[in-house]
Amino acid sequence: MSELFDAVDVIRTKRDRGALSDAQIDWVIDAYTRGAVADEQMSALAMAIFLNGMERREIVRWTQAMIDSGERLNFESIVGEGKKIATSDKHSTGGVGDKITLPLAPLVAAFGVAVPQLSGRGLGHTGGTLDKLEAIPGWQAKLSNERVVEILGTTGAVICAAGDGLAPADKKLYALRDVTSTVEAIPLIASSIMSKKIAEGTGSLVLDVKVGSGAFMKDASMARELARVMVDLGTDAGVKTTALLTDMNTPLGLAVGNACEVEESVGVLAGGGPSDVVELTVALAREMLTSSGIDADPAEALKDGRAMDVWRAMVRDQGGDPDAALPQPKETVTITAPESGTLTELDAYKVGVASWRLGAGRARKEDPVQLAAGIKLHAKPGDEVREGQPLMTLMTDTPERFERAQQSLEGSFTIGGDLRERPLIIDRIVSERSE
Ligand code: URA
């Protein structure tokens, strides 16, 4: 078949800081999905986009072309008590100890909003929601689209793997970006996330855009720009979209890994849990409820057990046993405080890399993860510690991993000096077009 454009011309346009035409964008995404544009050509184009950026028009068109590369789901058929149920979803740009989806999805569903949470696996130092949930014995990530709709109409929340039919162009391109150092580009991140969320067909969306050492965006102004672009993309596509800019300089909660993060999430659903995890879960739930037209205090449903009831039903719907014991690590090593004083820094990126090296994450997407691997933190910035007191427990099934994990923790914490107060929720971004 003769092609409409030549990939080399498209790459050259972007290399020379030009703007791609709508027709060029439609063609390159389609041709890459069908294999007519080679990986090495798409890599060059991704790097040119990384270096030279894209105009808003190009980002909008690129996102639409990725949506059009696959199927669109339809939640119109979800009804409860005879009327259509609102759907709402959350997406985080990725962090360390970020287990928020686990308590959030059942919490929001407890208020009658359906939560279709199509999630991914971890790659690099950030964990993946599906890897965490697979620590629950029997739990299955893969569901048919029909089953997703069925569970949403009964239990109200589903956390499962996105099917292969959803934005296949993004699946190919994301894997390529991961190995060509072209992940951290605003046009590419925004179009990647929003193509999947728009294709999924959710009615509203809250974005948790992370900023700090453990996030893709280290810098607040870049994170804010990313949030604005995504909020506008969602709003223009008819999805009520808001974003919270949240701190990712230190891990969320006290557990980083897989099984240990499930355990911590269950603690939050039982009305306890670390205050930062509770604060962010409640803030994101409030956004989702407000966008769905519900005025209620989400914290109530954590205290009275309603969110826990939905969690247990959700786990059972996907073959899991909510009462089963979670996997425990074969080996542990404890790191203690070398001196007494205030813990002033605990670096999210270093802790994330250490957890990954202990086996909680994967180096290549086909690698298995260790369900019990990770890190339990015993202190967070602001806490007073005594010399010799445990600061963190490293967990793995393969003790040969301890050495490299410990290397990556060098300089990961500071005792003494000035404590930099960092609010967890830095800003809220709404579309100027929707106000
Ligand atoms: N998450 C995504 O789905 N895509 C990106 O590009 C970055 C984070």
XYZ file of C-alpha atoms and ligand atoms in Angstrom:
443
model
C 0.000 0.000 0.000
C 1.367 3.422 -0.863
C 1.707 5.684 2.163
C 0.365 9.246 2.432
C 3.586 10.622 3.929
C 7.207 9.674 4.362
C 8.250 9.115 8.008
C 11.590 10.831 7.321
C 9.788 14.054 6.280
C 7.638 13.975 9.432
C 10.721 13.488 11.638
C 12.567 16.286 9.802
C 9.682 18.725 10.337
C 9.808 18.213 14.099
C 13.607 18.031 14.214
C 13.700 21.475 12.573
C 11.217 22.863 15.130
C 8.261 22.916 12.751
C 4.674 22.020 13.639
C 3.196 18.776 12.322
C 0.014 19.119 10.285
C -3.154 17.321 11.428
C -2.823 14.966 8.464
C 0.812 14.164 9.320
C -0.151 13.372 12.929
C -3.096 11.165 11.945
C -0.909 9.307 9.495
C 2.139 8.795 11.730
C 0.117 7.406 14.663
C -1.893 5.115 12.391
C 1.156 3.968 10.412
C 3.128 3.286 13.607
C 0.248 1.234 15.053
C 0.090 -0.863 11.874
C 3.883 -1.269 11.731
C 4.450 0.897 8.615
C 6.550 3.342 10.667
C 9.488 1.517 12.289
C 10.398 1.716 15.972
C 13.647 3.552 15.139
C 11.696 6.199 13.205
C 9.163 6.668 16.006
C 12.054 6.861 18.509
C 13.600 9.694 16.505
C 10.256 11.486 16.311
C 9.664 11.031 20.072
C 13.101 12.521 20.780
C 12.402 15.449 18.428
C 9.107 16.057 20.290
C 10.932 15.719 23.623
C 13.474 18.356 22.564
C 11.280 20.749 20.577
C 7.821 20.341 22.115
C 4.425 20.616 20.477
C 1.811 23.321 20.085
C -1.550 22.817 21.836
C -3.180 22.008 18.470
C -0.627 19.278 17.837
C -1.134 17.766 21.325
C -4.927 17.720 20.874
C -4.627 16.029 17.472
C -1.967 13.549 18.675
C -4.233 12.570 21.595
C -7.231 12.111 19.282
C -5.175 9.999 16.869
C -4.123 7.721 19.773
C -7.762 7.393 20.888
C -8.749 6.535 17.300
C -6.073 3.801 17.174
C -8.338 1.535 19.260
C -11.760 0.971 20.757
C -13.801 3.299 22.968
C -15.580 1.842 25.956
C -19.116 2.819 26.760
C -20.497 3.040 30.262
C -23.848 4.435 29.129
C -25.469 1.108 29.982
C -24.607 1.249 33.694
C -27.834 1.801 35.575
C -28.764 1.444 39.222
C -32.303 1.709 40.558
C -33.522 2.563 37.058
C -31.290 5.574 36.468
C -27.932 6.118 34.838
C -25.039 6.088 37.307
C -22.288 8.720 37.153
C -18.798 7.367 36.410
C -15.596 8.864 37.764
C -11.944 7.897 37.578
C -8.592 9.011 38.966
C -5.167 8.932 37.374
C -1.862 9.543 39.098
C 1.233 10.452 37.108
C 3.130 7.961 39.284
C 4.938 8.075 42.599
C 6.552 6.082 45.402
C 4.226 4.422 47.916
C 1.267 5.675 45.855
C -1.404 3.116 46.751
C -4.213 5.694 46.730
C -6.274 3.920 44.038
C -6.836 0.973 46.415
C -8.793 2.822 49.121
C -10.097 5.529 46.737
C -12.044 3.372 44.246
C -14.208 1.616 46.906
C -14.570 4.857 48.878
C -16.075 6.744 45.933
C -18.215 3.747 44.931
C -19.643 3.735 48.483
C -21.437 6.979 47.493
C -23.081 5.398 44.436
C -20.592 6.616 41.815
C -19.216 3.913 39.477
C -15.403 3.851 39.362
C -13.859 2.167 36.296
C -10.198 2.177 37.276
C -8.226 0.747 34.356
C -4.714 0.534 35.748
C -1.193 -0.377 34.768
C 1.848 -2.185 36.051
C 4.915 -0.588 37.551
C 7.970 0.149 35.471
C 11.110 1.763 36.855
C 11.034 3.166 40.387
C 7.256 3.776 40.526
C 4.977 0.923 41.581
C 1.981 -0.384 39.659
C -1.528 -0.772 41.078
C -2.076 -4.182 39.449
C 1.199 -5.560 40.869
C 0.064 -4.508 44.333
C -3.391 -6.072 44.046
C -1.934 -9.320 42.749
C -0.494 -9.814 46.251
C -4.054 -10.769 47.286
C -4.363 -14.547 46.841
C -6.619 -15.416 43.878
C -7.082 -11.817 42.628
C -7.239 -11.498 38.803
C -6.322 -8.309 36.905
C -7.806 -9.318 33.531
C -11.526 -8.875 32.942
C -13.631 -8.725 29.775
C -15.276 -5.382 28.975
C -18.685 -7.004 29.628
C -17.600 -8.126 33.110
C -16.273 -4.629 33.911
C -19.675 -3.146 33.057
C -21.431 -5.857 35.101
C -19.326 -5.246 38.240
C -19.697 -1.480 37.898
C -23.480 -1.915 37.927
C -23.413 -4.064 41.073
C -20.399 -3.484 43.335
C -19.648 -0.105 41.748
C -15.836 -0.220 41.469
C -13.387 -2.168 39.347
C -9.607 -1.961 39.315
C -8.354 -4.015 36.375
C -5.892 -4.140 33.491
C -6.737 -1.967 30.504
C -7.628 -4.278 27.594
C -5.365 -4.493 24.541
C -7.972 -2.684 22.452
C -7.675 0.617 24.364
C -5.295 3.125 22.704
C -2.928 0.492 21.229
C -0.786 3.297 19.745
C -0.002 4.428 23.302
C 0.908 0.908 24.402
C 3.535 0.661 21.648
C 4.765 4.207 22.043
C 4.984 4.102 25.845
C 7.161 0.976 25.727
C 9.400 2.695 23.175
C 9.661 5.918 25.220
C 10.609 3.898 28.258
C 13.749 2.571 26.552
C 14.679 5.760 24.658
C 14.626 8.213 27.584
C 11.692 10.140 26.132
C 9.154 9.646 28.926
C 9.374 13.034 30.636
C 7.934 15.232 27.874
C 4.710 17.131 28.548
C 3.095 16.526 25.094
C 3.907 12.815 25.275
C 2.816 12.266 28.903
C -0.373 14.325 28.494
C -1.455 12.565 25.288
C -0.533 9.136 26.680
C -2.590 9.515 29.857
C -5.537 11.382 28.354
C -5.941 9.153 25.282
C -6.486 6.172 27.606
C -8.809 8.037 29.962
C -10.945 9.566 27.184
C -11.154 6.219 25.334
C -12.217 4.555 28.593
C -15.376 6.692 28.556
C -15.421 7.972 32.144
C -17.811 10.851 32.896
C -15.353 12.690 35.139
C -11.684 12.442 35.968
C -9.382 13.714 38.688
C -5.665 13.820 37.943
C -3.099 13.498 40.707
C -0.091 15.234 39.178
C 2.964 14.475 41.268
C 5.863 16.846 41.701
C 9.202 16.187 43.404
C 12.138 13.800 43.437
C 10.009 10.649 43.124
C 7.867 12.027 40.257
C 8.417 12.294 36.494
C 8.109 16.060 36.926
C 10.705 17.277 39.434
C 9.759 20.895 38.967
C 6.465 22.502 40.096
C 6.092 24.797 37.066
C 6.462 21.843 34.663
C 3.976 19.778 36.711
C 1.517 22.676 36.678
C 1.848 23.004 32.899
C 1.316 19.227 32.501
C -1.795 19.437 34.697
C -3.182 22.366 32.666
C -2.648 20.601 29.343
C -4.336 17.416 30.618
C -7.255 19.266 32.227
C -7.884 21.125 28.939
C -7.641 17.918 26.884
C -10.212 16.216 29.126
C -12.551 19.231 29.263
C -12.504 19.638 25.465
C -13.352 15.926 25.106
C -16.426 16.344 27.346
C -14.877 14.709 30.445
C -15.215 16.841 33.623
C -11.527 17.030 34.536
C -9.740 18.600 37.508
C -6.208 18.079 38.823
C -4.468 18.214 42.177
C -0.760 19.005 42.201
C 0.682 16.900 45.026
C 4.068 16.505 46.690
C 6.213 13.486 45.817
C 9.501 14.422 47.492
C 8.946 11.821 50.194
C 7.098 8.470 49.863
C 3.362 8.390 50.545
C 2.540 6.524 53.747
C 4.836 4.089 55.515
C 4.780 1.198 53.018
C 6.499 0.981 49.626
C 6.140 -2.271 47.668
C 3.284 -4.620 46.819
C 1.719 -6.701 49.659
C 2.760 -4.114 52.249
C 0.899 -1.379 50.323
C -2.257 -3.519 50.221
C -1.960 -3.970 53.976
C -1.626 -0.217 54.480
C -4.614 0.467 52.197
C -6.785 -1.955 54.167
C -5.758 -0.028 57.300
C -7.067 3.188 55.677
C -10.340 1.444 54.717
C -10.644 0.321 58.350
C -10.582 3.964 59.449
C -6.861 4.136 60.353
C -3.711 4.396 58.257
C -1.047 7.092 57.839
C -2.393 10.664 57.815
C -0.909 11.600 54.402
C -2.547 8.594 52.690
C -5.881 9.433 54.333
C -5.594 13.141 53.449
C -4.918 12.486 49.764
C -7.527 9.725 49.472
C -10.204 11.982 50.954
C -9.176 15.007 48.837
C -9.286 13.011 45.590
C -12.583 11.378 46.591
C -14.060 14.814 47.232
C -13.060 15.914 43.706
C -14.669 12.809 42.191
C -17.871 13.183 44.186
C -18.190 16.913 43.435
C -17.672 16.273 39.690
C -20.432 13.645 39.946
C -22.819 16.132 41.570
C -22.585 14.632 45.090
C -22.063 16.811 48.137
C -20.851 14.498 50.925
C -17.919 14.028 53.285
C -15.916 11.012 52.037
C -14.089 10.661 55.371
C -17.335 9.384 56.933
C -17.380 6.266 54.742
C -13.842 5.344 55.851
C -14.908 5.549 59.490
C -18.235 3.717 59.284
C -17.074 0.717 57.230
C -19.037 1.460 54.019
C -15.852 1.781 51.922
C -14.480 -1.432 53.465
C -17.661 -3.295 52.464
C -17.199 -2.206 48.830
C -13.497 -3.176 48.955
C -14.323 -6.693 50.133
C -16.952 -7.128 47.418
C -14.530 -5.770 44.784
C -11.791 -8.181 45.787
C -14.237 -11.119 45.693
C -15.623 -10.057 42.286
C -12.123 -10.531 40.873
C -11.516 -13.923 42.477
C -9.577 -12.664 45.512
C -10.016 -13.574 49.158
C -10.136 -10.383 51.257
C -9.439 -12.411 54.427
C -6.436 -14.355 53.114
C -3.004 -13.728 54.648
C -0.765 -11.606 52.404
C 2.666 -12.863 51.275
C 5.473 -12.242 53.777
C 9.133 -11.633 52.832
C 11.665 -14.421 53.373
C 14.416 -12.003 54.466
C 14.533 -8.558 56.083
C 17.254 -6.040 56.957
C 16.658 -3.082 59.256
C 18.370 0.285 58.788
C 18.728 2.236 62.017
C 19.240 5.926 62.794
C 22.979 6.742 63.029
C 22.245 9.641 65.418
C 19.412 11.234 67.383
C 17.478 14.241 66.083
C 14.648 15.283 63.767
C 14.298 13.381 60.498
C 14.269 16.269 58.020
C 14.484 14.529 54.611
C 13.482 11.114 53.238
C 13.963 10.994 49.500
C 11.135 9.386 47.513
C 13.249 8.589 44.458
C 15.964 6.776 46.432
C 13.429 4.784 48.440
C 11.577 3.929 45.213
C 14.739 2.685 43.517
C 15.681 0.614 46.593
C 12.234 -1.020 46.699
C 12.493 -1.768 42.985
C 15.937 -3.318 43.499
C 14.572 -5.470 46.319
C 12.245 -7.015 43.721
C 9.029 -5.008 44.147
C 9.366 -3.584 40.610
C 10.567 -4.864 37.273
C 13.441 -3.871 34.991
C 11.707 -5.097 31.815
C 7.980 -5.257 31.345
C 7.942 -9.049 31.032
C 9.784 -9.570 34.375
C 7.833 -10.944 37.372
C 7.688 -8.918 40.615
C 8.140 -10.212 44.156
C 4.859 -9.717 45.997
C 6.388 -9.433 49.469
C 9.339 -7.207 48.502
C 9.535 -3.550 49.471
C 10.306 -1.203 52.320
C 8.482 -0.416 55.552
C 9.278 3.039 56.873
C 9.329 3.584 60.640
C 9.716 7.365 60.559
C 8.750 10.239 58.247
C 10.105 13.799 57.936
C 9.225 15.749 61.063
C 9.528 12.739 63.392
C 12.058 12.706 66.216
C 14.340 9.653 66.089
C 16.835 8.227 68.574
C 20.231 6.783 67.645
C 19.831 3.049 66.950
C 16.071 3.293 66.365
C 14.798 1.459 63.230
C 14.268 3.865 60.319
C 13.247 1.375 57.651
C 12.918 -2.378 57.096
C 13.988 -3.727 53.708
C 12.094 -6.839 52.581
C 12.868 -9.367 49.841
C 12.778 -13.090 49.027
C 16.289 -12.894 47.500
C 18.850 -11.573 50.013
C 21.512 -10.997 47.326
C 19.443 -7.917 46.438
C 20.104 -6.174 49.779
C 23.500 -4.778 48.801
C 22.348 -2.847 45.730
C 19.194 -1.691 47.499
C 21.288 -0.356 50.372
C 23.584 1.420 47.891
C 20.634 3.254 46.414
C 19.573 4.333 49.908
C 22.883 6.151 50.512
C 22.041 9.778 51.287
C 18.319 8.985 51.251
C 17.642 10.542 54.657
C 18.863 13.493 56.707
C 18.722 13.779 60.485
C 19.036 17.319 61.848
C 19.132 20.669 60.035
C 16.116 22.590 58.851
C 12.841 20.792 58.264
C 11.270 22.028 55.020
C 7.518 22.065 55.510
C 5.935 20.817 52.309
C 2.152 20.776 51.932
C 0.950 17.468 50.482
C -1.624 19.179 48.257
C 0.114 22.041 46.500
C -2.553 23.320 44.122
C -5.838 22.547 42.398
C -6.095 23.065 38.658
C -9.412 23.477 36.854
C -10.021 24.313 33.228
C -10.503 27.992 32.575
C -12.833 26.902 29.789
C -15.232 25.195 32.233
C -15.359 27.990 34.844
N 1.649 7.369 32.652
C 1.196 7.124 31.396
O 0.215 6.417 31.201
N 1.861 7.672 30.379
C 2.942 8.461 30.533
O 3.486 8.933 29.563
C 3.412 8.698 31.849
C 2.737 8.142 32.901
